[in-house]
């Protein structure tokens, strides 16, 4: 039923090795309230970057700025720029839909399309961006395998996605994001609604994916940040001031030898 | 409440433990406030039922003489001469007119309402959103006589050249476009009726579609979907049941609409496929026109026609409820 141009694209080729995302001087406001100030973070390909910090410090806002979801909120504004392999995602060279396709997102609450079948969920992004996979079945299997879900759902690919457990739904969302071959995958507390077993599986998935896509993850779980990430940025919004990055660097350094006493307090569980 | 309930079997009244293993009848003692509130709400709900029953009884009782006289021909006769000594009368033409104008109205109402609702919810700039929503609601409050008058004096003359063109060029090809004279046709009546059905339909559709889960919408957008892709994948499938229900309510409004047909039609009791040709009648407009001049049997016949219309709209609503119900269950 779609009138979109159907481009048979190269979805069988191995995915790109990920893109580098470079946030430069990013500030953000909701109406008059400033929530982020001058954030500079480089998120390298081949690495997992974790964004940590107490609630309300602007991590999720920052994450949503990276793939232009921020502007969906009424009265939300921003300053600075986000470069994807050197190109400004807020510039005119990149279309909004292209930005979001290349920078995928997994949300805090699993959000598959519940009435759609499991297989259709995986390919939904292709359909939505007007493309058609050369080999649909192979793509579905590949993405579900990469999201570590294949073995659990291989026998019921036509069943509605709404019938999966929360952890399975979240991994289905990861598979759905991977199917459009993103360069970057943003994850907003992807495990906060999951049980420990599902959390472990998602973490394993992240570990396997990081060679193929650049991953940026927001997490409240210090152990998780240490387990999955190579780089880490600590956000903090002190009283009546917008969120800033207090400290960033290799995860091990941030956790073992933090330079700022506030980072030390946070990663050691003394506040937040 | 007993602060220290006795252990062991549950007691019903002093000294009579209930030990049989059959489901108990549980009686709750309501407070006085609850009893009053229940009485008020019950009688309000009962008023609705009683009104429906009374109207049905009234319609059936007054319709009986006409139905007895006409028999089954009441449903097949197109002419309407109940007050003449041996005049024939039936609702075939009126029913046909009602159905055709209703269908034409729906052809305009459903797509325009869906598009308007989607525009207000998903595309309209924030500054426009509130104003448009209010405008739709205000449109619903405009009396039908105003719509009918505006349609007759502004819209129909405006469309006249286009209709003339369509009749001239397509009339020989498709019989629906054939017409000797145009202006007060099924098409124009249906079009004006759609103006009255659009506000209520749009208003309900907008409310239903606004309930579409935002996190699923964001999921679609985050995959690189266009707004329209998101609407097609998340919003419309979610709102399917509600949209059908809203359309059915709009159809109910269209079938019962009186003023447009009364003002615009040049009355003709005939069944014809020529939608652009002058002349036609609907049940509601037939009743409106003949009510004052009818004598005993004429009134009875009009009530019978009214009962038929009531039955049809009732069935449509019943069907709509079932469709909506099924769609909602499928969406879960």
PDB file of N, CA and C in Angstrom, chain B residues 8-63:
ATOM      1  N   UNK B   8     -10.707 -19.700  63.368  1.00  0.00           N
ATOM      2  CA  UNK B   8     -11.518 -20.837  62.986  1.00  0.00           C
ATOM      3  C   UNK B   8     -12.529 -20.447  61.934  1.00  0.00           C
ATOM      4  N   UNK B   9     -13.624 -21.195  61.851  1.00  0.00           N
ATOM      5  CA  UNK B   9     -14.590 -20.969  60.773  1.00  0.00           C
ATOM      6  C   UNK B   9     -15.152 -19.553  60.809  1.00  0.00           C
ATOM      7  N   UNK B  10     -15.441 -19.046  59.618  1.00  0.00           N
ATOM      8  CA  UNK B  10     -16.014 -17.712  59.534  1.00  0.00           C
ATOM      9  C   UNK B  10     -17.438 -17.757  60.067  1.00  0.00           C
ATOM     10  N   UNK B  11     -17.812 -16.775  60.840  1.00  0.00           N
ATOM     11  CA  UNK B  11     -19.143 -16.789  61.425  1.00  0.00           C
ATOM     12  C   UNK B  11     -20.065 -15.833  60.692  1.00  0.00           C
ATOM     13  N   UNK B  12     -21.269 -16.294  60.452  1.00  0.00           N
ATOM     14  CA  UNK B  12     -22.284 -15.424  59.868  1.00  0.00           C
ATOM     15  C   UNK B  12     -23.308 -15.198  60.963  1.00  0.00           C
ATOM     16  N   UNK B  13     -23.263 -14.085  61.590  1.00  0.00           N
ATOM     17  CA  UNK B  13     -24.126 -13.852  62.745  1.00  0.00           C
ATOM     18  C   UNK B  13     -23.567 -14.616  63.923  1.00  0.00           C
ATOM     19  N   UNK B  14     -24.063 -14.337  65.077  1.00  0.00           N
ATOM     20  CA  UNK B  14     -23.499 -14.979  66.263  1.00  0.00           C
ATOM     21  C   UNK B  14     -23.787 -16.483  66.308  1.00  0.00           C
ATOM     22  N   UNK B  15     -22.753 -17.233  66.489  1.00  0.00           N
ATOM     23  CA  UNK B  15     -22.902 -18.650  66.771  1.00  0.00           C
ATOM     24  C   UNK B  15     -23.279 -19.534  65.607  1.00  0.00           C
ATOM     25  N   UNK B  16     -23.241 -19.011  64.353  1.00  0.00           N
ATOM     26  CA  UNK B  16     -23.567 -19.910  63.240  1.00  0.00           C
ATOM     27  C   UNK B  16     -22.437 -19.934  62.226  1.00  0.00           C
ATOM     28  N   UNK B  17     -21.417 -20.740  62.467  1.00  0.00           N
ATOM     29  CA  UNK B  17     -20.304 -20.819  61.521  1.00  0.00           C
ATOM     30  C   UNK B  17     -20.752 -21.404  60.187  1.00  0.00           C
ATOM     31  N   UNK B  18     -20.219 -20.835  59.111  1.00  0.00           N
ATOM     32  CA  UNK B  18     -20.538 -21.358  57.785  1.00  0.00           C
ATOM     33  C   UNK B  18     -19.476 -22.362  57.411  1.00  0.00           C
ATOM     34  N   UNK B  19     -19.849 -23.604  57.315  1.00  0.00           N
ATOM     35  CA  UNK B  19     -18.843 -24.626  57.045  1.00  0.00           C
ATOM     36  C   UNK B  19     -19.063 -25.333  55.720  1.00  0.00           C
ATOM     37  N   UNK B  20     -20.280 -25.223  55.150  1.00  0.00           N
ATOM     38  CA  UNK B  20     -20.519 -25.928  53.884  1.00  0.00           C
ATOM     39  C   UNK B  20     -19.660 -25.318  52.776  1.00  0.00           C
ATOM     40  N   UNK B  21     -19.159 -26.176  51.901  1.00  0.00           N
ATOM     41  CA  UNK B  21     -18.272 -25.682  50.853  1.00  0.00           C
ATOM     42  C   UNK B  21     -19.058 -25.338  49.597  1.00  0.00           C
ATOM     43  N   UNK B  22     -19.936 -24.369  49.731  1.00  0.00           N
ATOM     44  CA  UNK B  22     -20.642 -23.841  48.566  1.00  0.00           C
ATOM     45  C   UNK B  22     -20.402 -22.347  48.544  1.00  0.00           C
ATOM     46  N   UNK B  23     -20.378 -21.741  47.353  1.00  0.00           N
ATOM     47  CA  UNK B  23     -20.136 -20.291  47.283  1.00  0.00           C
ATOM     48  C   UNK B  23     -21.157 -19.538  48.139  1.00  0.00           C
ATOM     49  N   UNK B  24     -20.662 -18.630  48.959  1.00  0.00           N
ATOM     50  CA  UNK B  24     -21.563 -17.875  49.837  1.00  0.00           C
ATOM     51  C   UNK B  24     -22.135 -16.677  49.105  1.00  0.00           C
ATOM     52  N   UNK B  25     -23.321 -16.304  49.497  1.00  0.00           N
ATOM     53  CA  UNK B  25     -23.875 -15.043  49.019  1.00  0.00           C
ATOM     54  C   UNK B  25     -23.341 -13.955  49.932  1.00  0.00           C
ATOM     55  N   UNK B  26     -22.594 -13.045  49.359  1.00  0.00           N
ATOM     56  CA  UNK B  26     -21.992 -12.023  50.210  1.00  0.00           C
ATOM     57  C   UNK B  26     -22.828 -10.757  50.154  1.00  0.00           C
ATOM     58  N   UNK B  27     -23.258 -10.323  51.287  1.00  0.00           N
ATOM     59  CA  UNK B  27     -24.047  -9.095  51.323  1.00  0.00           C
ATOM     60  C   UNK B  27     -23.218  -7.999  51.971  1.00  0.00           C
ATOM     61  N   UNK B  28     -23.169  -6.875  51.276  1.00  0.00           N
ATOM     62  CA  UNK B  28     -22.427  -5.751  51.834  1.00  0.00           C
ATOM     63  C   UNK B  28     -23.436  -4.726  52.349  1.00  0.00           C
ATOM     64  N   UNK B  29     -23.254  -4.269  53.551  1.00  0.00           N
ATOM     65  CA  UNK B  29     -24.151  -3.218  54.044  1.00  0.00           C
ATOM     66  C   UNK B  29     -23.624  -1.880  53.598  1.00  0.00           C
ATOM     67  N   UNK B  30     -24.412  -1.204  52.762  1.00  0.00           N
ATOM     68  CA  UNK B  30     -23.968   0.084  52.239  1.00  0.00           C
ATOM     69  C   UNK B  30     -24.241   1.194  53.245  1.00  0.00           C
ATOM     70  N   UNK B  31     -23.380   2.198  53.212  1.00  0.00           N
ATOM     71  CA  UNK B  31     -23.619   3.362  54.060  1.00  0.00           C
ATOM     72  C   UNK B  31     -24.768   4.163  53.463  1.00  0.00           C
ATOM     73  N   UNK B  32     -25.316   5.106  54.221  1.00  0.00           N
ATOM     74  CA  UNK B  32     -26.473   5.856  53.764  1.00  0.00           C
ATOM     75  C   UNK B  32     -26.099   6.666  52.503  1.00  0.00           C
ATOM     76  N   UNK B  33     -24.920   7.266  52.530  1.00  0.00           N
ATOM     77  CA  UNK B  33     -24.468   8.043  51.387  1.00  0.00           C
ATOM     78  C   UNK B  33     -24.430   7.197  50.122  1.00  0.00           C
ATOM     79  N   UNK B  34     -23.909   5.976  50.276  1.00  0.00           N
ATOM     80  CA  UNK B  34     -23.822   5.090  49.122  1.00  0.00           C
ATOM     81  C   UNK B  34     -25.209   4.714  48.614  1.00  0.00           C
ATOM     82  N   UNK B  35     -26.131   4.483  49.555  1.00  0.00           N
ATOM     83  CA  UNK B  35     -27.484   4.094  49.125  1.00  0.00           C
ATOM     84  C   UNK B  35     -28.146   5.220  48.342  1.00  0.00           C
ATOM     85  N   UNK B  36     -27.986   6.469  48.846  1.00  0.00           N
ATOM     86  CA  UNK B  36     -28.578   7.619  48.156  1.00  0.00           C
ATOM     87  C   UNK B  36     -27.959   7.761  46.765  1.00  0.00           C
ATOM     88  N   UNK B  37     -26.631   7.677  46.735  1.00  0.00           N
ATOM     89  CA  UNK B  37     -25.922   7.847  45.469  1.00  0.00           C
ATOM     90  C   UNK B  37     -26.346   6.778  44.466  1.00  0.00           C
ATOM     91  N   UNK B  38     -26.472   5.541  44.982  1.00  0.00           N
ATOM     92  CA  UNK B  38     -26.869   4.463  44.093  1.00  0.00           C
ATOM     93  C   UNK B  38     -28.277   4.710  43.554  1.00  0.00           C
ATOM     94  N   UNK B  39     -29.161   5.192  44.408  1.00  0.00           N
ATOM     95  CA  UNK B  39     -30.530   5.446  43.967  1.00  0.00           C
ATOM     96  C   UNK B  39     -30.555   6.516  42.877  1.00  0.00           C
ATOM     97  N   UNK B  40     -29.763   7.578  43.073  1.00  0.00           N
ATOM     98  CA  UNK B  40     -29.744   8.677  42.095  1.00  0.00           C
ATOM     99  C   UNK B  40     -29.220   8.194  40.748  1.00  0.00           C
ATOM    100  N   UNK B  41     -28.074   7.496  40.780  1.00  0.00           N
ATOM    101  CA  UNK B  41     -27.479   7.056  39.510  1.00  0.00           C
ATOM    102  C   UNK B  41     -28.361   6.006  38.837  1.00  0.00           C
ATOM    103  N   UNK B  42     -28.963   5.114  39.653  1.00  0.00           N
ATOM    104  CA  UNK B  42     -29.822   4.085  39.074  1.00  0.00           C
ATOM    105  C   UNK B  42     -31.011   4.725  38.362  1.00  0.00           C
ATOM    106  N   UNK B  43     -31.618   5.724  39.001  1.00  0.00           N
ATOM    107  CA  UNK B  43     -32.801   6.303  38.356  1.00  0.00           C
ATOM    108  C   UNK B  43     -32.405   7.091  37.106  1.00  0.00           C
ATOM    109  N   UNK B  44     -31.223   7.705  37.123  1.00  0.00           N
ATOM    110  CA  UNK B  44     -30.776   8.411  35.923  1.00  0.00           C
ATOM    111  C   UNK B  44     -30.611   7.424  34.771  1.00  0.00           C
ATOM    112  N   UNK B  45     -29.963   6.293  35.064  1.00  0.00           N
ATOM    113  CA  UNK B  45     -29.755   5.286  34.025  1.00  0.00           C
ATOM    114  C   UNK B  45     -31.087   4.723  33.563  1.00  0.00           C
ATOM    115  N   UNK B  46     -32.016   4.548  34.517  1.00  0.00           N
ATOM    116  CA  UNK B  46     -33.323   3.990  34.180  1.00  0.00           C
ATOM    117  C   UNK B  46     -34.091   4.926  33.258  1.00  0.00           C
ATOM    118  N   UNK B  47     -33.923   6.243  33.447  1.00  0.00           N
ATOM    119  CA  UNK B  47     -34.620   7.220  32.598  1.00  0.00           C
ATOM    120  C   UNK B  47     -34.314   6.970  31.126  1.00  0.00           C
ATOM    121  N   UNK B  48     -33.039   6.695  30.849  1.00  0.00           N
ATOM    122  CA  UNK B  48     -32.638   6.446  29.466  1.00  0.00           C
ATOM    123  C   UNK B  48     -33.394   5.251  28.895  1.00  0.00           C
ATOM    124  N   UNK B  49     -33.377   4.146  29.655  1.00  0.00           N
ATOM    125  CA  UNK B  49     -34.036   2.935  29.186  1.00  0.00           C
ATOM    126  C   UNK B  49     -35.530   3.152  29.013  1.00  0.00           C
ATOM    127  N   UNK B  50     -36.142   3.803  30.014  1.00  0.00           N
ATOM    128  CA  UNK B  50     -37.587   4.028  29.975  1.00  0.00           C
ATOM    129  C   UNK B  50     -37.952   4.877  28.761  1.00  0.00           C
ATOM    130  N   UNK B  51     -37.143   5.915  28.489  1.00  0.00           N
ATOM    131  CA  UNK B  51     -37.424   6.777  27.335  1.00  0.00           C
ATOM    132  C   UNK B  51     -37.408   5.973  26.041  1.00  0.00           C
ATOM    133  N   UNK B  52     -36.370   5.135  25.888  1.00  0.00           N
ATOM    134  CA  UNK B  52     -36.282   4.321  24.670  1.00  0.00           C
ATOM    135  C   UNK B  52     -37.501   3.421  24.536  1.00  0.00           C
ATOM    136  N   UNK B  53     -37.862   2.772  25.649  1.00  0.00           N
ATOM    137  CA  UNK B  53     -39.014   1.865  25.619  1.00  0.00           C
ATOM    138  C   UNK B  53     -40.285   2.642  25.269  1.00  0.00           C
ATOM    139  N   UNK B  54     -40.493   3.796  25.908  1.00  0.00           N
ATOM    140  CA  UNK B  54     -41.703   4.583  25.660  1.00  0.00           C
ATOM    141  C   UNK B  54     -41.780   5.022  24.190  1.00  0.00           C
ATOM    142  N   UNK B  55     -40.649   5.483  23.646  1.00  0.00           N
ATOM    143  CA  UNK B  55     -40.650   5.919  22.248  1.00  0.00           C
ATOM    144  C   UNK B  55     -40.977   4.742  21.334  1.00  0.00           C
ATOM    145  N   UNK B  56     -40.362   3.601  21.624  1.00  0.00           N
ATOM    146  CA  UNK B  56     -40.619   2.422  20.795  1.00  0.00           C
ATOM    147  C   UNK B  56     -42.096   2.042  20.839  1.00  0.00           C
ATOM    148  N   UNK B  57     -42.648   1.994  22.047  1.00  0.00           N
ATOM    149  CA  UNK B  57     -44.057   1.630  22.203  1.00  0.00           C
ATOM    150  C   UNK B  57     -44.946   2.625  21.451  1.00  0.00           C
ATOM    151  N   UNK B  58     -44.652   3.929  21.629  1.00  0.00           N
ATOM    152  CA  UNK B  58     -45.434   4.964  20.952  1.00  0.00           C
ATOM    153  C   UNK B  58     -45.381   4.784  19.430  1.00  0.00           C
ATOM    154  N   UNK B  59     -44.181   4.564  18.904  1.00  0.00           N
ATOM    155  CA  UNK B  59     -44.012   4.404  17.457  1.00  0.00           C
ATOM    156  C   UNK B  59     -44.803   3.201  16.950  1.00  0.00           C
ATOM    157  N   UNK B  60     -44.628   2.083  17.663  1.00  0.00           N
ATOM    158  CA  UNK B  60     -45.283   0.855  17.205  1.00  0.00           C
ATOM    159  C   UNK B  60     -46.805   1.008  17.254  1.00  0.00           C
ATOM    160  N   UNK B  61     -47.311   1.550  18.363  1.00  0.00           N
ATOM    161  CA  UNK B  61     -48.767   1.669  18.513  1.00  0.00           C
ATOM    162  C   UNK B  61     -49.363   2.579  17.444  1.00  0.00           C
ATOM    163  N   UNK B  62     -48.723   3.743  17.214  1.00  0.00           N
ATOM    164  CA  UNK B  62     -49.296   4.663  16.229  1.00  0.00           C
ATOM    165  C   UNK B  62     -49.102   4.141  14.809  1.00  0.00           C
ATOM    166  N   UNK B  63     -48.108   3.284  14.616  1.00  0.00           N
ATOM    167  CA  UNK B  63     -47.822   2.801  13.258  1.00  0.00           C
ATOM    168  C   UNK B  63     -48.776   1.684  12.828  1.00  0.00           C
TER     169      UNK B  63
END
